[in-house]
Short mmCIF file of C-alpha atoms and ligand atoms in Angstrom, two decimals:
data_model
loop_
_atom_site.label_atom_id
_atom_site.label_comp_id
_atom_site.label_asym_id
_atom_site.label_seq_id
_atom_site.Cartn_x
_atom_site.Cartn_y
_atom_site.Cartn_z
CA MET C 173 142.41 82.26 -4.99
CA ILE C 174 144.19 81.33 -8.20
CA PHE C 175 146.10 78.11 -7.49
CA LEU C 176 149.19 77.92 -9.70
CA ASP C 177 151.13 75.32 -7.76
CA ALA C 178 149.88 72.11 -9.37
CA ALA C 179 153.43 70.75 -9.68
CA ALA C 180 153.46 70.62 -5.86
CA THR C 181 150.12 68.85 -5.65
CA THR C 182 146.57 68.80 -7.00
CA PRO C 183 143.16 68.34 -5.39
CA VAL C 184 141.57 64.90 -5.67
CA ARG C 185 139.23 64.82 -8.65
CA ARG C 186 135.59 64.10 -7.95
CA GLU C 187 135.56 61.08 -10.31
CA VAL C 188 138.64 59.72 -8.54
CA LEU C 189 137.06 60.06 -5.11
CA ASP C 190 133.88 58.38 -6.40
CA ALA C 191 135.91 55.47 -7.78
CA MET C 192 137.80 55.10 -4.49
CA TRP C 193 134.84 55.46 -2.15
CA PRO C 194 133.62 51.83 -2.18
CA TYR C 195 137.10 50.57 -1.22
CA LEU C 196 137.24 52.94 1.75
CA THR C 197 133.81 51.87 2.97
CA GLY C 198 131.71 48.80 2.11
CA GLU C 199 134.33 46.99 0.01
CA PHE C 200 137.05 47.44 2.60
CA GLY C 201 138.59 43.97 2.30
CA ASN C 202 142.24 43.02 2.43
CA PRO C 203 143.23 41.71 -1.03
CA SER C 204 145.10 38.82 0.62
CA SER C 205 142.01 37.55 2.45
CA HIS C 206 140.31 34.44 1.09
CA HIS C 207 136.72 35.51 1.52
CA THR C 208 134.29 37.50 -0.58
CA LEU C 209 135.37 40.90 0.73
CA GLY C 210 139.03 40.07 0.21
CA GLU C 211 138.41 38.77 -3.28
CA ALA C 212 136.50 41.92 -4.23
CA ALA C 213 139.48 44.01 -3.09
CA ALA C 214 141.89 41.76 -5.00
CA THR C 215 139.77 42.14 -8.14
CA ALA C 216 139.74 45.94 -7.77
CA LEU C 217 143.50 45.95 -7.35
CA ALA C 218 143.98 43.74 -10.41
CA ASP C 219 141.68 45.98 -12.46
CA ALA C 220 143.60 49.08 -11.33
CA ARG C 221 146.87 47.41 -12.29
CA ARG C 222 145.53 46.53 -15.76
CA THR C 223 144.26 50.09 -16.22
CA VAL C 224 147.65 51.58 -15.33
CA ALA C 225 149.39 49.03 -17.58
CA ALA C 226 147.16 50.06 -20.50
CA VAL C 227 148.31 53.69 -20.15
CA LEU C 228 151.96 52.67 -19.77
CA GLY C 229 151.81 50.17 -22.64
CA CYS C 230 153.16 47.39 -20.45
CA ARG C 231 152.05 44.16 -18.79
CA ALA C 232 150.06 44.35 -15.56
CA GLY C 233 152.78 42.33 -13.81
CA GLU C 234 155.24 45.12 -14.52
CA VAL C 235 153.27 47.61 -12.42
CA THR C 236 154.10 47.89 -8.70
CA PHE C 237 151.94 50.13 -6.53
CA THR C 238 153.94 52.20 -4.04
CA ALA C 239 153.26 54.88 -1.45
CA GLY C 240 154.12 57.66 -3.89
CA GLY C 241 156.74 58.99 -6.25
CA THR C 242 159.50 59.12 -3.65
CA GLU C 243 159.13 55.43 -2.86
CA ALA C 244 158.97 54.52 -6.54
CA ASP C 245 162.22 56.45 -7.17
CA ASN C 246 163.92 54.82 -4.17
CA LEU C 247 162.80 51.37 -5.23
CA ALA C 248 164.04 51.88 -8.77
CA VAL C 249 167.41 53.44 -8.04
CA LYS C 250 168.37 51.43 -4.95
CA GLY C 251 166.53 48.28 -5.95
CA ILE C 252 168.12 47.99 -9.39
CA ALA C 253 171.61 49.06 -8.27
CA VAL C 254 171.74 46.69 -5.32
CA ALA C 255 170.28 43.74 -7.27
CA ARG C 256 172.71 44.18 -10.12
CA GLN C 257 175.71 44.65 -7.84
CA ALA C 258 174.78 41.47 -5.96
CA ALA C 259 174.92 39.60 -9.27
CA ASP C 260 178.11 41.32 -10.44
CA PRO C 261 180.26 43.20 -7.86
CA GLN C 262 181.98 45.14 -10.68
CA LEU C 263 178.77 47.14 -11.15
CA ASN C 264 179.49 49.93 -8.69
CA ARG C 265 178.50 53.16 -10.44
CA VAL C 266 175.19 55.00 -10.80
CA VAL C 267 174.47 57.75 -13.29
CA ILE C 268 172.09 60.56 -12.37
CA SER C 269 171.46 63.93 -13.97
CA ALA C 270 172.37 67.20 -12.26
CA VAL C 271 168.71 68.20 -11.95
CA GLU C 272 167.12 65.16 -10.30
CA HIS C 273 164.51 65.39 -7.59
CA PRO C 274 165.91 64.64 -4.10
CA ALA C 275 164.04 61.29 -4.18
CA VAL C 276 166.49 60.15 -6.86
CA GLU C 277 169.55 62.11 -5.79
CA GLU C 278 169.35 61.03 -2.16
CA SER C 279 168.79 57.41 -3.20
CA ALA C 280 172.07 57.63 -5.12
CA ARG C 281 173.76 59.24 -2.08
CA TYR C 282 172.55 56.33 0.04
CA LEU C 283 174.13 53.89 -2.41
CA GLU C 284 177.36 55.88 -2.19
CA ARG C 285 177.36 55.93 1.64
CA PHE C 286 176.33 52.37 2.36
CA HIS C 287 177.07 50.28 -0.73
CA GLY C 288 180.28 51.84 -2.05
CA PHE C 289 178.80 53.15 -5.28
CA ILE C 290 180.35 55.99 -7.24
CA ILE C 291 177.89 58.59 -8.49
CA ASP C 292 178.43 59.98 -11.98
CA VAL C 293 176.46 63.18 -12.44
CA VAL C 294 175.66 64.12 -16.00
CA PRO C 295 175.51 67.92 -16.41
CA VAL C 296 172.69 69.79 -18.13
CA ASP C 297 172.95 72.64 -20.60
CA GLY C 298 171.63 76.15 -19.96
CA THR C 299 168.08 75.04 -20.81
CA GLY C 300 168.19 72.17 -18.33
CA GLN C 301 168.57 69.40 -20.91
CA VAL C 302 170.89 66.43 -20.73
CA THR C 303 172.47 66.10 -24.15
CA PRO C 304 172.97 62.58 -25.52
CA GLU C 305 176.67 63.43 -25.99
CA ALA C 306 177.16 64.41 -22.34
CA PHE C 307 175.17 61.37 -21.22
CA GLN C 308 177.16 58.93 -23.30
CA LYS C 309 180.38 60.23 -21.74
CA VAL C 310 179.40 59.18 -18.21
CA LEU C 311 178.15 55.68 -19.07
CA THR C 312 180.66 52.94 -18.28
CA PRO C 313 180.65 49.13 -18.25
CA GLU C 314 180.50 49.44 -14.41
CA THR C 315 177.27 51.48 -14.44
CA ALA C 316 174.58 49.54 -12.55
CA VAL C 317 171.72 51.92 -13.36
CA ALA C 318 171.23 55.27 -15.07
CA THR C 319 168.40 57.61 -14.19
CA VAL C 320 167.30 60.86 -15.81
CA MET C 321 164.00 62.51 -15.01
CA TYR C 322 161.43 62.85 -17.82
CA ALA C 323 160.51 66.46 -16.99
CA ASN C 324 161.92 68.75 -14.34
CA ASN C 325 159.74 69.86 -11.44
CA GLU C 326 161.26 73.33 -11.10
CA VAL C 327 161.74 74.53 -14.67
CA GLY C 328 159.65 72.05 -16.66
CA THR C 329 162.40 71.11 -19.13
CA VAL C 330 161.68 67.80 -20.88
CA GLN C 331 164.51 65.35 -21.50
CA PRO C 332 165.09 63.28 -24.66
CA ILE C 333 164.25 60.09 -22.77
CA ALA C 334 164.02 57.68 -25.72
CA GLU C 335 167.43 58.75 -27.01
CA LEU C 336 169.04 58.47 -23.57
CA ALA C 337 167.47 55.06 -22.91
CA ALA C 338 168.76 53.77 -26.26
CA LEU C 339 172.29 54.83 -25.31
CA THR C 340 172.19 52.89 -22.03
CA HIS C 341 170.94 49.79 -23.81
CA GLU C 342 173.98 49.75 -26.07
CA LEU C 343 175.91 48.95 -22.86
CA GLY C 344 173.22 46.76 -21.29
CA ILE C 345 172.54 49.33 -18.55
CA PRO C 346 168.97 49.58 -17.21
CA PHE C 347 167.44 53.05 -17.56
CA HIS C 348 165.02 54.59 -15.06
CA THR C 349 163.08 57.80 -15.46
CA ASP C 350 161.22 59.81 -12.84
CA ALA C 351 158.03 60.67 -14.71
CA VAL C 352 156.27 62.22 -11.71
CA GLN C 353 155.90 65.62 -13.38
CA ALA C 354 155.52 64.30 -16.92
CA ALA C 355 152.57 62.04 -16.08
CA GLY C 356 149.35 63.49 -17.38
CA TRP C 357 151.10 65.71 -19.90
CA LEU C 358 153.54 63.65 -21.94
CA PRO C 359 153.29 60.22 -23.60
CA LEU C 360 153.95 57.45 -21.09
CA ASP C 361 154.24 54.48 -23.45
CA THR C 362 157.13 52.62 -21.85
CA LYS C 363 157.91 50.71 -25.04
CA ALA C 364 158.17 53.83 -27.18
CA LEU C 365 160.27 55.51 -24.49
CA GLY C 366 162.41 52.39 -24.16
CA VAL C 367 162.69 52.77 -20.39
CA ASP C 368 163.27 49.85 -18.03
CA ALA C 369 161.73 51.57 -15.04
CA MET C 370 159.53 54.62 -14.55
CA SER C 371 158.07 56.34 -11.48
CA ILE C 372 154.68 58.05 -11.22
CA SER C 373 152.93 59.78 -8.33
CA GLY C 374 149.15 59.99 -7.86
CA HIS C 375 148.83 63.38 -6.21
CA LYS C 376 150.19 65.33 -9.19
CA LEU C 377 147.30 63.96 -11.26
CA GLY C 378 144.20 64.37 -9.14
CA ALA C 379 144.61 61.20 -7.07
CA PRO C 380 145.43 61.37 -3.35
CA LYS C 381 148.85 61.88 -1.82
CA GLY C 382 150.65 58.70 -0.82
CA CYS C 383 150.01 56.53 -3.87
CA GLY C 384 152.37 55.91 -6.74
CA VAL C 385 153.54 53.41 -9.29
CA LEU C 386 156.83 51.96 -10.31
CA PHE C 387 156.89 50.38 -13.74
CA ALA C 388 159.75 47.87 -13.95
CA ARG C 389 160.19 45.88 -17.14
CA GLY C 390 159.85 42.15 -16.60
CA ARG C 391 163.49 41.23 -16.91
CA THR C 392 164.74 44.08 -14.71
CA LYS C 393 166.43 42.83 -11.53
CA LEU C 394 164.95 44.67 -8.57
CA GLU C 395 165.73 44.14 -4.90
CA PRO C 396 162.76 45.16 -2.73
CA LEU C 397 163.18 47.90 -0.12
CA ILE C 398 160.27 46.79 2.03
CA HIS C 399 160.24 43.20 3.19
CA GLY C 400 157.27 41.35 4.59
CA GLY C 401 154.34 39.38 3.28
CA GLY C 402 155.46 39.41 -0.36
CA GLN C 403 152.66 41.54 -1.79
CA GLU C 404 153.15 43.15 -5.21
CA ARG C 405 154.87 39.99 -6.45
CA GLY C 406 157.48 40.35 -3.71
CA ARG C 407 158.54 43.78 -4.94
CA ARG C 408 156.78 45.78 -2.26
CA SER C 409 155.42 44.09 0.84
CA GLY C 410 152.64 45.57 2.93
CA THR C 411 148.86 45.44 2.69
CA GLU C 412 148.01 47.22 -0.52
CA ASN C 413 146.41 50.66 -0.60
CA VAL C 414 143.51 49.40 -2.69
CA ALA C 415 141.60 52.68 -2.75
CA GLY C 416 144.80 54.55 -3.63
CA ALA C 417 145.56 52.17 -6.49
CA VAL C 418 142.00 52.53 -7.82
CA GLY C 419 142.28 56.32 -7.47
CA LEU C 420 145.60 56.47 -9.26
CA ALA C 421 144.35 54.25 -12.10
CA THR C 422 141.24 56.42 -12.50
CA ALA C 423 143.23 59.66 -12.44
CA LEU C 424 145.70 58.35 -14.99
CA THR C 425 142.93 57.24 -17.35
CA LEU C 426 141.16 60.60 -17.04
CA ALA C 427 144.41 62.48 -17.64
CA TYR C 428 145.01 60.60 -20.89
CA ALA C 429 141.45 60.84 -22.20
CA GLY C 430 141.54 63.79 -24.58
CA GLN C 431 145.07 64.51 -23.45
CA GLU C 432 146.30 65.82 -26.84
CA GLU C 433 143.67 68.53 -26.97
CA GLN C 434 144.27 69.41 -23.31
CA ARG C 435 147.99 69.60 -23.90
CA ARG C 436 147.56 71.94 -26.86
CA ARG C 437 145.19 74.20 -24.96
CA VAL C 438 147.36 74.50 -21.86
CA THR C 439 150.54 74.94 -23.91
CA ALA C 440 148.97 77.90 -25.71
CA LEU C 441 147.84 79.42 -22.40
CA ARG C 442 151.30 78.87 -20.93
CA ASP C 443 152.96 80.65 -23.84
CA THR C 444 150.60 83.62 -23.58
CA PHE C 445 151.32 83.80 -19.84
CA ILE C 446 155.08 83.64 -20.42
CA SER C 447 154.89 86.45 -22.99
CA ALA C 448 152.74 88.56 -20.67
CA VAL C 449 155.19 88.15 -17.77
CA LEU C 450 158.29 88.73 -19.89
CA GLY C 451 156.60 91.74 -21.52
CA GLY C 452 155.24 93.18 -18.27
CA VAL C 453 158.12 92.69 -15.85
CA PRO C 454 161.37 94.43 -16.79
CA GLY C 455 164.36 92.12 -16.45
CA ALA C 456 162.26 88.94 -15.99
CA VAL C 457 164.02 85.80 -17.24
CA LEU C 458 162.33 82.55 -18.26
CA THR C 459 164.18 79.56 -16.79
CA GLY C 460 164.36 76.15 -18.44
CA HIS C 461 163.89 75.32 -22.09
CA PRO C 462 161.95 77.93 -24.09
CA SER C 463 159.79 75.32 -25.85
CA VAL C 464 160.74 71.74 -24.87
CA ARG C 465 159.02 72.12 -21.53
CA LEU C 466 155.94 70.87 -19.73
CA PRO C 467 152.74 72.55 -20.92
CA SER C 468 151.98 73.16 -17.26
CA VAL C 469 155.10 74.96 -16.03
CA ALA C 470 156.22 78.58 -16.46
CA SER C 471 159.23 79.45 -14.31
CA PHE C 472 161.06 82.73 -14.00
CA CYS C 473 163.73 84.64 -12.16
CA PHE C 474 163.03 88.24 -11.27
CA PRO C 475 166.45 89.78 -10.63
CA GLY C 476 166.50 92.48 -7.99
CA THR C 477 163.86 90.76 -5.83
CA SER C 478 163.74 87.89 -3.41
CA GLY C 479 161.64 84.98 -4.66
CA GLU C 480 160.10 84.52 -1.22
CA SER C 481 158.99 88.18 -1.06
CA VAL C 482 157.41 87.93 -4.50
CA LEU C 483 155.56 84.78 -3.40
CA LEU C 484 154.19 86.52 -0.31
CA GLU C 485 153.12 89.52 -2.33
CA LEU C 486 151.46 87.27 -4.92
CA GLU C 487 149.59 85.40 -2.24
CA ARG C 488 148.35 88.71 -0.86
CA LEU C 489 147.04 89.38 -4.39
CA GLY C 490 145.33 85.98 -4.48
CA VAL C 491 147.84 84.00 -6.55
CA VAL C 492 149.38 80.90 -5.00
CA CYS C 493 152.58 79.55 -6.53
CA SER C 494 156.03 78.51 -5.33
CA SER C 495 159.68 79.30 -5.58
CA GLY C 496 160.46 75.95 -7.19
CA SER C 497 160.39 72.61 -5.49
CA ALA C 498 157.86 72.19 -2.66
CA CYS C 499 160.48 70.03 -0.93
CA ALA C 500 162.91 72.96 -0.78
CA ALA C 501 160.32 75.57 0.22
CA GLY C 502 161.48 77.68 3.11
CA SER C 503 165.14 76.96 2.43
CA ASP C 504 167.46 79.91 1.85
CA ALA C 505 169.89 77.96 -0.31
CA PRO C 506 169.68 78.70 -4.04
CA SER C 507 168.03 75.90 -6.00
CA PRO C 508 170.60 73.27 -7.08
CA VAL C 509 168.52 72.83 -10.25
CA LEU C 510 168.91 76.47 -11.26
CA THR C 511 172.60 76.54 -10.36
CA ALA C 512 173.05 73.39 -12.48
CA LEU C 513 171.58 75.39 -15.38
CA GLY C 514 174.27 78.01 -14.81
CA VAL C 515 172.01 80.57 -13.10
CA ALA C 516 174.01 82.71 -10.66
CA PRO C 517 173.11 81.94 -7.02
CA GLU C 518 171.84 85.49 -6.33
CA VAL C 519 169.56 85.26 -9.37
CA ALA C 520 168.46 81.70 -8.51
CA GLN C 521 167.17 83.08 -5.22
CA THR C 522 164.65 85.17 -7.15
CA ALA C 523 162.95 82.14 -8.76
CA VAL C 524 159.19 81.76 -8.95
CA ARG C 525 157.39 78.78 -10.51
CA PHE C 526 153.84 78.84 -11.81
CA SER C 527 152.36 75.41 -12.52
CA PHE C 528 148.85 74.63 -13.69
CA ASP C 529 146.54 71.69 -13.97
CA ALA C 530 144.31 71.02 -16.96
CA THR C 531 141.46 73.15 -15.58
CA VAL C 532 143.44 76.41 -15.80
CA THR C 533 141.70 79.22 -17.68
CA GLU C 534 142.78 82.14 -19.81
CA ALA C 535 141.19 84.58 -17.36
CA GLU C 536 143.10 83.10 -14.41
CA LEU C 537 146.42 83.39 -16.20
CA ALA C 538 145.69 86.93 -17.38
CA ALA C 539 144.90 87.93 -13.79
CA ALA C 540 148.02 86.11 -12.56
CA ALA C 541 150.25 87.89 -15.10
CA ALA C 542 148.92 91.27 -13.93
CA ALA C 543 149.50 90.23 -10.31
CA VAL C 544 153.09 89.23 -11.11
CA GLU C 545 153.76 92.63 -12.64
CA SER C 546 152.41 94.39 -9.61
CA ALA C 547 154.05 92.04 -7.05
CA VAL C 548 157.51 92.29 -8.58
CA GLY C 549 157.14 96.08 -8.92
CA ARG C 550 156.19 96.40 -5.26
CA VAL C 551 158.97 94.13 -4.00
CA ARG C 552 161.51 96.05 -6.04
CA ALA C 553 160.15 99.39 -4.82
CA LEU C 554 160.39 98.22 -1.21
CA GLY C 555 163.86 96.84 -1.84
CA ALA C 556 162.77 93.57 -0.24
N1 LIG N 742 159.89 63.31 -8.40
C1 LIG N 742 159.52 64.53 -8.82
C2 LIG N 742 160.05 65.04 -10.11
C3 LIG N 742 158.63 65.29 -8.08
O1 LIG N 742 158.27 66.49 -8.51
C4 LIG N 742 158.13 64.75 -6.85
C5 LIG N 742 157.22 65.52 -6.00
O2 LIG N 742 157.25 66.73 -5.97
C6 LIG N 742 158.54 63.46 -6.47
C7 LIG N 742 159.43 62.78 -7.27
C8 LIG N 742 158.06 62.83 -5.20
O3 LIG N 742 156.75 62.33 -5.32
P1 LIG N 742 155.85 62.12 -4.02
O4 LIG N 742 155.46 63.49 -3.54
O5 LIG N 742 154.68 61.32 -4.50
O6 LIG N 742 156.65 61.37 -3.03
#
């Protein structure tokens, strides 16, 4: 099987599992306990936090461990909006982009339904990018928080985060970015990016599912979503997932060791794959930005097919990929991301996304490109 669905999830790396193992077995203490086992767990958690902070270029106290990317997004969007509105009731707007993951979009919808917020959606251009001009237009003095994802999960387009963050700061608006897909591939230095909050998920990086991080800059007001014993400096109560935090910290460090070289290699493989598919499949269209995109994502529409039929055919040929977002898999509705890019709904329904991790090889992608040619040809011939 050639697994080209790394944007959905990745297997746990051996080194990550090895680093986690002690905290699942012998060193199983609760970090809040005042005995040797508890202290060992607390030390491991503190080390993991420092390790993550080193990659993010921030202070350890600015790192909150969560149960994944979805929780980190919820905590950022709801937590900042609600905290700021409590301090100043005039702050009743949130800005999101038109291509956000449901974890961000639905958090904004919640604010609209239950806290009276108005959602301002900033459109994207045909490549999936938010332009600074369009972004500036939707920022107002009433904006409580603005959030634009770093890189899109369906088409891989990368946003000009530093530029967008700078624009929000001119108005004193905190800026959050969902970096779940960018993590491991793009620079995560929070100072250089100028972000106030940033979400990361472990399972896209070779750590287990159900662990994530929210970076929130020290001064950022943040109302917790989960109340209880006050763990994570009161930002996220609940006994900490020590092994998950250690796993995430290890995976993040490994992803950024030799990352430049890895990024160059995978980008070159991606471009060869894109050319092979565009050259081999008549009518195939690349979606997203042609070059400002994740090294790990190649996404297409194959007009005259159904994306789901192409996926089934590809799986029969040994290639596993997806139609876009794993969250929307199985849904008949055209992807809101692709329609936001201006793709016609009937074409959006023919979308297929190939996403790789850093272990992908030239041979795998050559075989996958040949499989795509044959799968699309067969689906078209069958009229499916
Ligand atoms: N944000 C983006 C861009 C994603 O791609 C995903 C997962 O697919 C998430 C958030 C949610 O992360 P998690 O699966 O850790 O909840």
